[in-house]
mmCIF file of C-alpha atoms in Angstrom:
data_model
loop_
_atom_site.group_PDB
_atom_site.id
_atom_site.type_symbol
_atom_site.label_atom_id
_atom_site.label_comp_id
_atom_site.label_asym_id
_atom_site.label_seq_id
_atom_site.Cartn_x
_atom_site.Cartn_y
_atom_site.Cartn_z
ATOM 1 C CA UNK D 1 -37.516 13.297 90.308
ATOM 2 C CA UNK D 2 -40.887 15.491 90.774
ATOM 3 C CA UNK D 3 -44.026 14.028 91.875
ATOM 4 C CA UNK D 4 -45.676 14.813 88.545
ATOM 5 C CA UNK D 5 -43.017 12.808 86.764
ATOM 6 C CA UNK D 6 -43.556 9.664 88.982
ATOM 7 C CA UNK D 7 -47.430 9.908 88.270
ATOM 8 C CA UNK D 8 -46.682 10.110 84.419
ATOM 9 C CA UNK D 9 -44.502 7.338 83.718
ATOM 10 C CA UNK D 10 -46.075 6.023 80.774
ATOM 11 C CA UNK D 11 -46.163 9.423 79.172
ATOM 12 C CA UNK D 12 -42.644 10.052 79.791
ATOM 13 C CA UNK D 13 -41.476 6.609 78.380
ATOM 14 C CA UNK D 14 -43.770 7.489 75.094
ATOM 15 C CA UNK D 15 -42.320 10.786 74.537
ATOM 16 C CA UNK D 16 -38.656 9.784 75.145
ATOM 17 C CA UNK D 17 -39.185 6.570 72.887
ATOM 18 C CA UNK D 18 -40.436 9.269 70.106
ATOM 19 C CA UNK D 19 -37.237 11.387 70.901
ATOM 20 C CA UNK D 20 -35.132 8.207 70.696
ATOM 21 C CA UNK D 21 -36.369 7.384 67.158
ATOM 22 C CA UNK D 22 -35.591 10.869 65.907
ATOM 23 C CA UNK D 23 -32.150 11.262 67.452
ATOM 24 C CA UNK D 24 -30.356 7.894 68.168
ATOM 25 C CA UNK D 25 -30.023 4.762 66.035
ATOM 26 C CA UNK D 26 -30.600 1.342 67.159
ATOM 27 C CA UNK D 27 -33.622 1.849 69.156
ATOM 28 C CA UNK D 28 -36.968 0.027 69.069
ATOM 29 C CA UNK D 29 -38.516 2.101 66.179
ATOM 30 C CA UNK D 30 -36.643 2.893 62.890
ATOM 31 C CA UNK D 31 -36.818 5.950 60.768
ATOM 32 C CA UNK D 32 -39.122 5.029 57.658
ATOM 33 C CA UNK D 33 -37.582 3.151 54.760
ATOM 34 C CA UNK D 34 -36.915 5.276 52.019
ATOM 35 C CA UNK D 35 -39.259 5.209 49.165
ATOM 36 C CA UNK D 36 -37.711 3.833 45.921
ATOM 37 C CA UNK D 37 -37.242 6.498 43.271
ATOM 38 C CA UNK D 38 -37.633 9.328 45.907
ATOM 39 C CA UNK D 39 -33.916 9.638 46.959
ATOM 40 C CA UNK D 40 -33.163 12.677 44.862
ATOM 41 C CA UNK D 41 -32.680 15.758 47.126
ATOM 42 C CA UNK D 42 -35.501 18.292 46.745
ATOM 43 C CA UNK D 43 -34.751 21.387 44.802
ATOM 44 C CA UNK D 44 -31.461 19.747 43.367
ATOM 45 C CA UNK D 45 -30.536 21.517 40.033
ATOM 46 C CA UNK D 46 -31.059 19.387 37.108
ATOM 47 C CA UNK D 47 -28.005 17.822 35.711
ATOM 48 C CA UNK D 48 -25.982 18.259 38.727
ATOM 49 C CA UNK D 49 -23.698 15.705 39.753
ATOM 50 C CA UNK D 50 -25.588 13.189 42.274
ATOM 51 C CA UNK D 51 -24.239 12.521 45.688
ATOM 52 C CA UNK D 52 -22.204 9.254 45.817
ATOM 53 C CA UNK D 53 -24.430 6.103 46.360
ATOM 54 C CA UNK D 54 -24.124 4.617 49.853
ATOM 55 C CA UNK D 55 -22.193 1.415 49.950
ATOM 56 C CA UNK D 56 -24.089 -1.542 49.356
ATOM 57 C CA UNK D 57 -26.245 -2.778 52.523
ATOM 58 C CA UNK D 58 -24.354 -6.292 52.379
ATOM 59 C CA UNK D 59 -21.132 -4.673 53.147
ATOM 60 C CA UNK D 60 -22.646 -2.559 55.788
ATOM 61 C CA UNK D 61 -24.618 -5.374 57.189
ATOM 62 C CA UNK D 62 -21.429 -6.990 57.898
ATOM 63 C CA UNK D 63 -19.979 -4.102 59.333
ATOM 64 C CA UNK D 64 -23.030 -3.979 61.638
ATOM 65 C CA UNK D 65 -22.678 -7.634 62.382
ATOM 66 C CA UNK D 66 -19.027 -7.016 63.508
ATOM 67 C CA UNK D 67 -20.021 -4.178 65.748
ATOM 68 C CA UNK D 68 -22.600 -6.161 67.218
ATOM 69 C CA UNK D 69 -20.123 -8.753 68.110
ATOM 70 C CA UNK D 70 -17.382 -6.511 69.334
ATOM 71 C CA UNK D 71 -19.744 -4.844 71.769
ATOM 72 C CA UNK D 72 -21.261 -8.026 72.738
ATOM 73 C CA UNK D 73 -17.723 -9.291 73.632
ATOM 74 C CA UNK D 74 -17.254 -6.251 75.516
ATOM 75 C CA UNK D 75 -20.227 -6.399 77.490
ATOM 76 C CA UNK D 76 -19.251 -10.020 78.561
ATOM 77 C CA UNK D 77 -15.751 -8.730 79.742
ATOM 78 C CA UNK D 78 -17.624 -5.642 81.634
ATOM 79 C CA UNK D 79 -19.707 -8.510 83.527
ATOM 80 C CA UNK D 80 -16.394 -10.100 84.435
ATOM 81 C CA UNK D 81 -15.032 -6.890 85.351
ATOM 82 C CA UNK D 82 -17.953 -5.925 87.532
ATOM 83 C CA UNK D 83 -18.092 -9.558 89.134
ATOM 84 C CA UNK D 84 -14.455 -9.186 89.964
ATOM 85 C CA UNK D 85 -14.780 -5.826 91.324
ATOM 86 C CA UNK D 86 -17.714 -6.856 93.561
ATOM 87 C CA UNK D 87 -15.638 -9.706 94.880
ATOM 88 C CA UNK D 88 -12.500 -7.527 95.798
ATOM 89 C CA UNK D 89 -14.681 -5.097 97.524
ATOM 90 C CA UNK D 90 -16.021 -7.954 99.727
ATOM 91 C CA UNK D 91 -12.894 -9.600 100.302
ATOM 92 C CA UNK D 92 -11.247 -6.107 101.156
ATOM 93 C CA UNK D 93 -14.046 -5.589 103.627
ATOM 94 C CA UNK D 94 -13.668 -8.951 105.076
ATOM 95 C CA UNK D 95 -9.710 -8.505 105.391
ATOM 96 C CA UNK D 96 -10.440 -5.083 107.186
ATOM 97 C CA UNK D 97 -12.632 -6.915 109.860
ATOM 98 C CA UNK D 98 -9.939 -9.797 110.324
ATOM 99 C CA UNK D 99 -7.171 -7.131 110.788
ATOM 100 C CA UNK D 100 -9.303 -5.481 113.595
ATOM 101 C CA UNK D 101 -9.902 -8.920 115.188
ATOM 102 C CA UNK D 102 -6.326 -9.772 115.179
ATOM 103 C CA UNK D 103 -5.558 -6.430 116.642
ATOM 104 C CA UNK D 104 -7.996 -6.814 119.339
ATOM 105 C CA UNK D 105 -6.908 -10.442 119.951
ATOM 106 C CA UNK D 106 -3.259 -9.458 120.352
ATOM 107 C CA UNK D 107 -4.234 -6.826 122.772
ATOM 108 C CA UNK D 108 -6.295 -9.425 124.644
ATOM 109 C CA UNK D 109 -3.367 -11.709 124.586
ATOM 110 C CA UNK D 110 -1.157 -9.049 126.161
ATOM 111 C CA UNK D 111 -3.457 -8.261 128.939
ATOM 112 C CA UNK D 112 -3.791 -11.947 129.841
ATOM 113 C CA UNK D 113 0.096 -12.331 129.771
ATOM 114 C CA UNK D 114 0.274 -9.404 132.203
ATOM 115 C CA UNK D 115 -2.219 -11.323 134.521
ATOM 116 C CA UNK D 116 -0.081 -14.327 134.397
ATOM 117 C CA UNK D 117 2.954 -12.152 135.109
ATOM 118 C CA UNK D 118 1.342 -10.631 138.145
ATOM 119 C CA UNK D 119 0.313 -13.945 139.530
ATOM 120 C CA UNK D 120 4.025 -15.361 139.019
ATOM 121 C CA UNK D 121 5.290 -12.072 140.712
ATOM 122 C CA UNK D 122 2.937 -12.617 143.654
ATOM 123 C CA UNK D 123 4.342 -16.122 144.058
ATOM 124 C CA UNK D 124 7.846 -14.959 143.947
ATOM 125 C CA UNK D 125 6.950 -12.862 147.033
ATOM 126 C CA UNK D 126 5.652 -15.504 148.913
ATOM 127 C CA UNK D 127 8.922 -17.483 148.767
ATOM 128 C CA UNK D 128 8.167 -19.421 145.612
ATOM 129 C CA UNK D 129 5.575 -21.592 147.268
ATOM 130 C CA UNK D 130 2.453 -22.199 145.511
ATOM 131 C CA UNK D 131 -0.950 -21.109 147.152
ATOM 132 C CA UNK D 132 -1.542 -25.074 147.781
ATOM 133 C CA UNK D 133 1.736 -25.798 149.559
ATOM 134 C CA UNK D 134 1.339 -22.524 151.718
ATOM 135 C CA UNK D 135 -2.046 -23.903 152.752
ATOM 136 C CA UNK D 136 -1.193 -27.359 153.393
ATOM 137 C CA UNK D 137 1.821 -26.067 155.761
ATOM 138 C CA UNK D 138 -0.268 -23.800 157.727
ATOM 139 C CA UNK D 139 -0.355 -24.468 161.433
ATOM 140 C CA UNK D 140 -3.281 -21.709 162.029
ATOM 141 C CA UNK D 141 -6.643 -23.524 162.027
ATOM 142 C CA UNK D 142 -8.481 -20.450 160.964
ATOM 143 C CA UNK D 143 -5.952 -19.820 158.244
ATOM 144 C CA UNK D 144 -6.174 -23.395 157.110
ATOM 145 C CA UNK D 145 -9.947 -22.733 156.769
ATOM 146 C CA UNK D 146 -9.610 -19.470 154.874
ATOM 147 C CA UNK D 147 -7.013 -20.833 152.758
ATOM 148 C CA UNK D 148 -8.972 -23.673 151.549
ATOM 149 C CA UNK D 149 -11.555 -21.111 149.653
ATOM 150 C CA UNK D 150 -8.366 -19.037 148.441
ATOM 151 C CA UNK D 151 -6.801 -22.105 146.886
ATOM 152 C CA UNK D 152 -9.890 -23.177 145.235
ATOM 153 C CA UNK D 153 -10.695 -19.649 143.807
ATOM 154 C CA UNK D 154 -6.947 -19.332 142.861
ATOM 155 C CA UNK D 155 -7.093 -22.618 140.857
ATOM 156 C CA UNK D 156 -10.301 -21.462 139.305
ATOM 157 C CA UNK D 157 -8.778 -18.049 138.117
ATOM 158 C CA UNK D 158 -5.787 -19.778 136.906
ATOM 159 C CA UNK D 159 -7.548 -22.434 134.827
ATOM 160 C CA UNK D 160 -9.839 -19.593 133.381
ATOM 161 C CA UNK D 161 -6.567 -17.625 132.521
ATOM 162 C CA UNK D 162 -4.992 -20.392 130.762
ATOM 163 C CA UNK D 163 -8.254 -21.217 129.029
ATOM 164 C CA UNK D 164 -8.762 -17.532 127.790
ATOM 165 C CA UNK D 165 -5.009 -17.561 126.546
ATOM 166 C CA UNK D 166 -5.465 -20.721 124.664
ATOM 167 C CA UNK D 167 -8.591 -19.609 122.929
ATOM 168 C CA UNK D 168 -7.135 -16.162 122.239
ATOM 169 C CA UNK D 169 -4.175 -17.619 120.492
ATOM 170 C CA UNK D 170 -6.355 -20.155 118.773
ATOM 171 C CA UNK D 171 -8.711 -17.224 117.362
ATOM 172 C CA UNK D 172 -5.586 -15.356 116.261
ATOM 173 C CA UNK D 173 -4.269 -18.181 114.421
ATOM 174 C CA UNK D 174 -7.833 -18.847 112.637
ATOM 175 C CA UNK D 175 -7.906 -14.948 111.951
ATOM 176 C CA UNK D 176 -4.436 -14.919 110.402
ATOM 177 C CA UNK D 177 -5.045 -18.017 108.342
ATOM 178 C CA UNK D 178 -8.553 -16.420 107.140
ATOM 179 C CA UNK D 179 -6.739 -13.181 106.238
ATOM 180 C CA UNK D 180 -4.062 -14.950 104.256
ATOM 181 C CA UNK D 181 -6.835 -17.027 102.429
ATOM 182 C CA UNK D 182 -8.814 -13.451 101.495
ATOM 183 C CA UNK D 183 -5.483 -11.961 100.288
ATOM 184 C CA UNK D 184 -5.165 -14.682 98.012
ATOM 185 C CA UNK D 185 -8.417 -14.400 96.505
ATOM 186 C CA UNK D 186 -8.102 -10.693 96.492
ATOM 187 C CA UNK D 187 -5.118 -11.168 94.412
ATOM 188 C CA UNK D 188 -6.561 -13.609 91.977
ATOM 189 C CA UNK D 189 -9.501 -11.110 91.560
ATOM 190 C CA UNK D 190 -7.219 -8.150 90.997
ATOM 191 C CA UNK D 191 -5.720 -10.208 88.193
ATOM 192 C CA UNK D 192 -9.123 -11.305 86.910
ATOM 193 C CA UNK D 193 -10.206 -7.496 86.918
ATOM 194 C CA UNK D 194 -7.048 -6.264 85.047
ATOM 195 C CA UNK D 195 -7.508 -9.050 82.443
ATOM 196 C CA UNK D 196 -11.189 -8.121 82.002
ATOM 197 C CA UNK D 197 -10.326 -4.410 81.726
ATOM 198 C CA UNK D 198 -7.860 -5.140 78.865
ATOM 199 C CA UNK D 199 -10.414 -7.215 77.109
ATOM 200 C CA UNK D 200 -13.215 -4.225 77.279
ATOM 201 C CA UNK D 201 -10.456 -1.846 76.049
ATOM 202 C CA UNK D 202 -9.474 -3.822 73.263
ATOM 203 C CA UNK D 203 -13.047 -4.789 72.236
ATOM 204 C CA UNK D 204 -13.974 -1.232 72.244
ATOM 205 C CA UNK D 205 -11.135 0.225 70.532
ATOM 206 C CA UNK D 206 -11.516 -2.134 67.716
ATOM 207 C CA UNK D 207 -15.228 -1.265 67.430
ATOM 208 C CA UNK D 208 -14.429 2.584 67.554
ATOM 209 C CA UNK D 209 -11.714 2.094 64.876
ATOM 210 C CA UNK D 210 -14.082 0.259 62.521
ATOM 211 C CA UNK D 211 -16.717 3.082 63.136
ATOM 212 C CA UNK D 212 -14.203 5.855 62.446
ATOM 213 C CA UNK D 213 -13.353 4.219 58.956
ATOM 214 C CA UNK D 214 -16.863 4.953 57.668
ATOM 215 C CA UNK D 215 -17.579 8.010 55.817
ATOM 216 C CA UNK D 216 -20.651 10.255 57.129
ATOM 217 C CA UNK D 217 -23.080 8.825 54.723
ATOM 218 C CA UNK D 218 -22.053 5.284 55.590
ATOM 219 C CA UNK D 219 -22.616 6.117 59.163
ATOM 220 C CA UNK D 220 -25.916 7.637 58.518
ATOM 221 C CA UNK D 221 -26.911 4.222 56.360
ATOM 222 C CA UNK D 222 -25.682 2.257 59.269
ATOM 223 C CA UNK D 223 -27.618 3.825 61.802
ATOM 224 C CA UNK D 224 -30.782 3.304 59.507
ATOM 225 C CA UNK D 225 -29.956 -0.370 59.179
ATOM 226 C CA UNK D 226 -29.541 -0.621 63.021
ATOM 227 C CA UNK D 227 -32.946 1.134 63.572
ATOM 228 C CA UNK D 228 -34.525 -1.186 60.876
ATOM 229 C CA UNK D 229 -33.311 -4.208 62.251
ATOM 230 C CA UNK D 230 -34.594 -3.038 65.698
ATOM 231 C CA UNK D 231 -38.010 -2.266 64.396
ATOM 232 C CA UNK D 232 -38.097 -5.522 62.597
ATOM 233 C CA UNK D 233 -37.226 -7.593 65.613
ATOM 234 C CA UNK D 234 -39.524 -5.869 67.931
ATOM 235 C CA UNK D 235 -42.314 -5.987 65.374
ATOM 236 C CA UNK D 236 -41.740 -9.836 64.873
ATOM 237 C CA UNK D 237 -41.756 -10.098 68.895
ATOM 238 C CA UNK D 238 -45.088 -8.405 69.196
ATOM 239 C CA UNK D 239 -46.745 -10.267 66.333
ATOM 240 C CA UNK D 240 -46.139 -13.398 68.583
ATOM 241 C CA UNK D 241 -48.997 -12.122 70.860
ATOM 242 C CA UNK D 242 -46.413 -12.307 73.664
ATOM 243 C CA UNK D 243 -47.926 -9.226 75.289
ATOM 244 C CA UNK D 244 -51.514 -10.244 74.998
ATOM 245 C CA UNK D 245 -51.681 -11.697 78.375
ATOM 246 C CA UNK D 246 -49.305 -9.194 80.068
ATOM 247 C CA UNK D 247 -51.502 -7.351 82.537
ATOM 248 C CA UNK D 248 -49.359 -7.336 85.431
ATOM 249 C CA UNK D 249 -49.107 -3.878 87.624
ATOM 250 C CA UNK D 250 -45.793 -2.641 89.092
ATOM 251 C CA UNK D 251 -45.188 -3.279 92.855
ATOM 252 C CA UNK D 252 -44.556 -0.022 94.900
ATOM 253 C CA UNK D 253 -40.848 -1.136 94.687
ATOM 254 C CA UNK D 254 -41.133 -2.000 91.089
ATOM 255 C CA UNK D 255 -42.760 1.491 90.624
ATOM 256 C CA UNK D 256 -40.014 3.142 92.371
ATOM 257 C CA UNK D 257 -37.373 1.340 90.452
ATOM 258 C CA UNK D 258 -38.629 2.313 87.162
ATOM 259 C CA UNK D 259 -38.962 5.686 88.159
ATOM 260 C CA UNK D 260 -35.239 5.892 89.148
ATOM 261 C CA UNK D 261 -34.292 4.409 85.744
ATOM 262 C CA UNK D 262 -36.633 6.924 83.826
ATOM 263 C CA UNK D 263 -34.637 9.868 85.562
ATOM 264 C CA UNK D 264 -31.426 8.493 84.013
ATOM 265 C CA UNK D 265 -32.324 8.824 80.604
ATOM 266 C CA UNK D 266 -29.780 10.389 78.472
ATOM 267 C CA UNK D 267 -26.788 9.871 80.863
ATOM 268 C CA UNK D 268 -23.927 8.095 79.119
ATOM 269 C CA UNK D 269 -23.035 4.235 79.027
ATOM 270 C CA UNK D 270 -19.583 3.615 80.671
ATOM 271 C CA UNK D 271 -18.566 0.250 81.357
ATOM 272 C CA UNK D 272 -18.299 -0.578 85.114
ATOM 273 C CA UNK D 273 -20.065 2.437 86.111
ATOM 274 C CA UNK D 274 -22.800 2.753 88.651
ATOM 275 C CA UNK D 275 -24.140 6.255 88.423
ATOM 276 C CA UNK D 276 -24.826 8.987 89.222
ATOM 277 C CA UNK D 277 -23.496 10.457 86.000
ATOM 278 C CA UNK D 278 -23.119 7.341 84.090
ATOM 279 C CA UNK D 279 -24.199 3.636 83.945
ATOM 280 C CA UNK D 280 -23.611 0.016 82.332
ATOM 281 C CA UNK D 281 -26.510 -2.093 81.899
ATOM 282 C CA UNK D 282 -26.500 -3.799 84.997
ATOM 283 C CA UNK D 283 -25.002 -0.922 86.991
ATOM 284 C CA UNK D 284 -28.490 0.871 86.087
ATOM 285 C CA UNK D 285 -30.958 -1.847 87.103
ATOM 286 C CA UNK D 286 -28.794 -2.537 90.533
ATOM 287 C CA UNK D 287 -28.802 1.013 91.264
ATOM 288 C CA UNK D 288 -32.524 1.403 90.418
ATOM 289 C CA UNK D 289 -33.507 -1.540 92.777
ATOM 290 C CA UNK D 290 -31.084 -0.068 95.346
ATOM 291 C CA UNK D 291 -32.936 3.225 95.291
ATOM 292 C CA UNK D 292 -36.191 1.293 95.649
ATOM 293 C CA UNK D 293 -34.932 -0.370 98.891
ATOM 294 C CA UNK D 294 -33.942 -3.965 97.378
ATOM 295 C CA UNK D 295 -30.263 -4.817 97.055
ATOM 296 C CA UNK D 296 -29.653 -7.240 94.040
ATOM 297 C CA UNK D 297 -26.553 -8.681 92.527
ATOM 298 C CA UNK D 298 -24.242 -6.325 90.688
ATOM 299 C CA UNK D 299 -23.974 -8.194 87.297
ATOM 300 C CA UNK D 300 -26.452 -9.290 84.866
ATOM 301 C CA UNK D 301 -25.225 -12.944 85.176
ATOM 302 C CA UNK D 302 -25.832 -12.951 88.828
ATOM 303 C CA UNK D 303 -29.034 -11.253 88.478
ATOM 304 C CA UNK D 304 -30.150 -14.011 86.213
ATOM 305 C CA UNK D 305 -28.781 -16.639 88.559
ATOM 306 C CA UNK D 306 -29.962 -15.418 92.019
ATOM 307 C CA UNK D 307 -33.175 -13.655 91.108
ATOM 308 C CA UNK D 308 -36.523 -15.385 90.890
ATOM 309 C CA UNK D 309 -37.581 -16.253 87.404
ATOM 310 C CA UNK D 310 -41.135 -15.379 85.989
ATOM 311 C CA UNK D 311 -42.858 -15.943 82.619
ATOM 312 C CA UNK D 312 -42.760 -13.507 80.109
ATOM 313 C CA UNK D 313 -46.521 -13.320 80.237
ATOM 314 C CA UNK D 314 -46.487 -12.646 84.032
ATOM 315 C CA UNK D 315 -43.937 -9.959 84.010
ATOM 316 C CA UNK D 316 -44.728 -6.386 85.173
ATOM 317 C CA UNK D 317 -42.911 -3.010 85.024
ATOM 318 C CA UNK D 318 -39.530 -3.187 87.419
ATOM 319 C CA UNK D 319 -38.966 -6.712 86.521
ATOM 320 C CA UNK D 320 -35.733 -7.280 84.586
ATOM 321 C CA UNK D 321 -35.385 -8.917 81.183
ATOM 322 C CA UNK D 322 -32.131 -10.774 80.787
ATOM 323 C CA UNK D 323 -30.803 -10.727 77.386
ATOM 324 C CA UNK D 324 -28.683 -13.303 75.118
ATOM 325 C CA UNK D 325 -27.793 -16.965 76.037
ATOM 326 C CA UNK D 326 -25.070 -15.742 78.061
ATOM 327 C CA UNK D 327 -26.957 -13.447 80.141
ATOM 328 C CA UNK D 328 -24.479 -10.535 79.141
ATOM 329 C CA UNK D 329 -27.053 -7.720 79.033
ATOM 330 C CA UNK D 330 -30.148 -6.606 81.351
ATOM 331 C CA UNK D 331 -32.764 -4.021 81.001
ATOM 332 C CA UNK D 332 -35.531 -2.754 83.094
ATOM 333 C CA UNK D 333 -39.186 -3.594 81.865
ATOM 334 C CA UNK D 334 -41.281 -0.496 81.713
ATOM 335 C CA UNK D 335 -44.491 -1.473 80.431
ATOM 336 C CA UNK D 336 -46.305 -1.529 77.051
ATOM 337 C CA UNK D 337 -43.677 -3.601 75.582
ATOM 338 C CA UNK D 338 -40.739 -1.080 76.253
ATOM 339 C CA UNK D 339 -37.571 -1.177 78.321
ATOM 340 C CA UNK D 340 -35.252 1.303 79.658
ATOM 341 C CA UNK D 341 -31.592 0.278 79.561
ATOM 342 C CA UNK D 342 -27.990 1.589 79.038
ATOM 343 C CA UNK D 343 -27.161 -0.258 75.587
ATOM 344 C CA UNK D 344 -23.417 -0.069 75.014
ATOM 345 C CA UNK D 345 -20.442 2.407 74.602
ATOM 346 C CA UNK D 346 -21.220 5.327 72.693
ATOM 347 C CA UNK D 347 -24.887 5.358 73.645
ATOM 348 C CA UNK D 348 -26.879 6.769 76.526
ATOM 349 C CA UNK D 349 -29.551 5.268 78.782
ATOM 350 C CA UNK D 350 -32.650 4.928 76.612
ATOM 351 C CA UNK D 351 -35.966 3.557 75.994
ATOM 352 C CA UNK D 352 -36.263 0.736 73.444
ATOM 353 C CA UNK D 353 -38.469 -2.201 72.435
ATOM 354 C CA UNK D 354 -38.255 -5.175 74.758
ATOM 355 C CA UNK D 355 -37.942 -7.482 71.806
ATOM 356 C CA UNK D 356 -35.050 -5.795 70.018
ATOM 357 C CA UNK D 357 -32.555 -8.256 71.388
ATOM 358 C CA UNK D 358 -32.937 -12.074 71.834
ATOM 359 C CA UNK D 359 -34.521 -12.664 75.455
ATOM 360 C CA UNK D 360 -33.149 -15.006 77.757
ATOM 361 C CA UNK D 361 -35.813 -14.693 80.397
ATOM 362 C CA UNK D 362 -37.405 -12.393 83.018
ATOM 363 C CA UNK D 363 -36.354 -12.010 86.715
ATOM 364 C CA UNK D 364 -38.238 -10.287 89.424
ATOM 365 C CA UNK D 365 -36.059 -8.482 92.319
ATOM 366 C CA UNK D 366 -38.968 -8.204 94.804
ATOM 367 C CA UNK D 367 -40.816 -11.545 94.134
#
């Protein structure tokens, strides 16, 4: 990202927002509602057969509501998939560490056994008498004195050897038990991932089939309805005066996170993706903050659970806005009532109004 872009974030957000209004449905600002009576095509020949009227809004509203539910359910399943994926990665890493420890422990145990064997062979060479007996049977006073120290050191060495072998065997048992537990958890999370993946594909496929059944004019009207609904929600949110007291300035890390998110505008939403070519909602926010030097949880639900909550009037650019009662969507606040987010399948990372979806709360990664 160039230096100029970093210094002109607000301008970039404004421009992209304008482009989004013109090019993509479901953003913060809708295209103007057609004026009643002005729907005739300019330049149309009098008496020509008019274009078929679009389906009643009531029917398309049902379609829109159904699509919203399907994509919401897909988002919930995506969060479950991402959580299972994160746990699987951690467990795999833990198993790898344990495997290395078990290998090292076995090698150590073999060395200790070799030492014990060497001691037994030395004892055999002295006629099978242990050092203590040889010391007591000695007739040579000097040898008796020297032997006293040798016996003491030998006993200490033997005790140390036995202690090390015991500890190593105990560690090996613990590592093996831990590894077995991690393998069981790994299998559970692999199954959870597979189940979530199935749900995601099922919900998205159903949504796509529903959209594919629409005629071109129906799709255009549906896009209008989505844009109008988003505009209405944003306007109502702003009319509450919620932003009147929002004057927080981005922290240095927050500014970097917003710059990263801005640089991803236009990249496609792909469930489970963390970049660099595509993202899902929490993949975008987690990678943006990772780029800013702050590791945060991978999923929107864990971001809501683990990060510090702040009041809406205290939010600042870089904070994360969590949406829906189940915390199934997350976006990055970019300032001036706008967010940057990866909306859903079939859409791209975009700018939208912060109030276009029901807000659960705001969290701050660098509190």
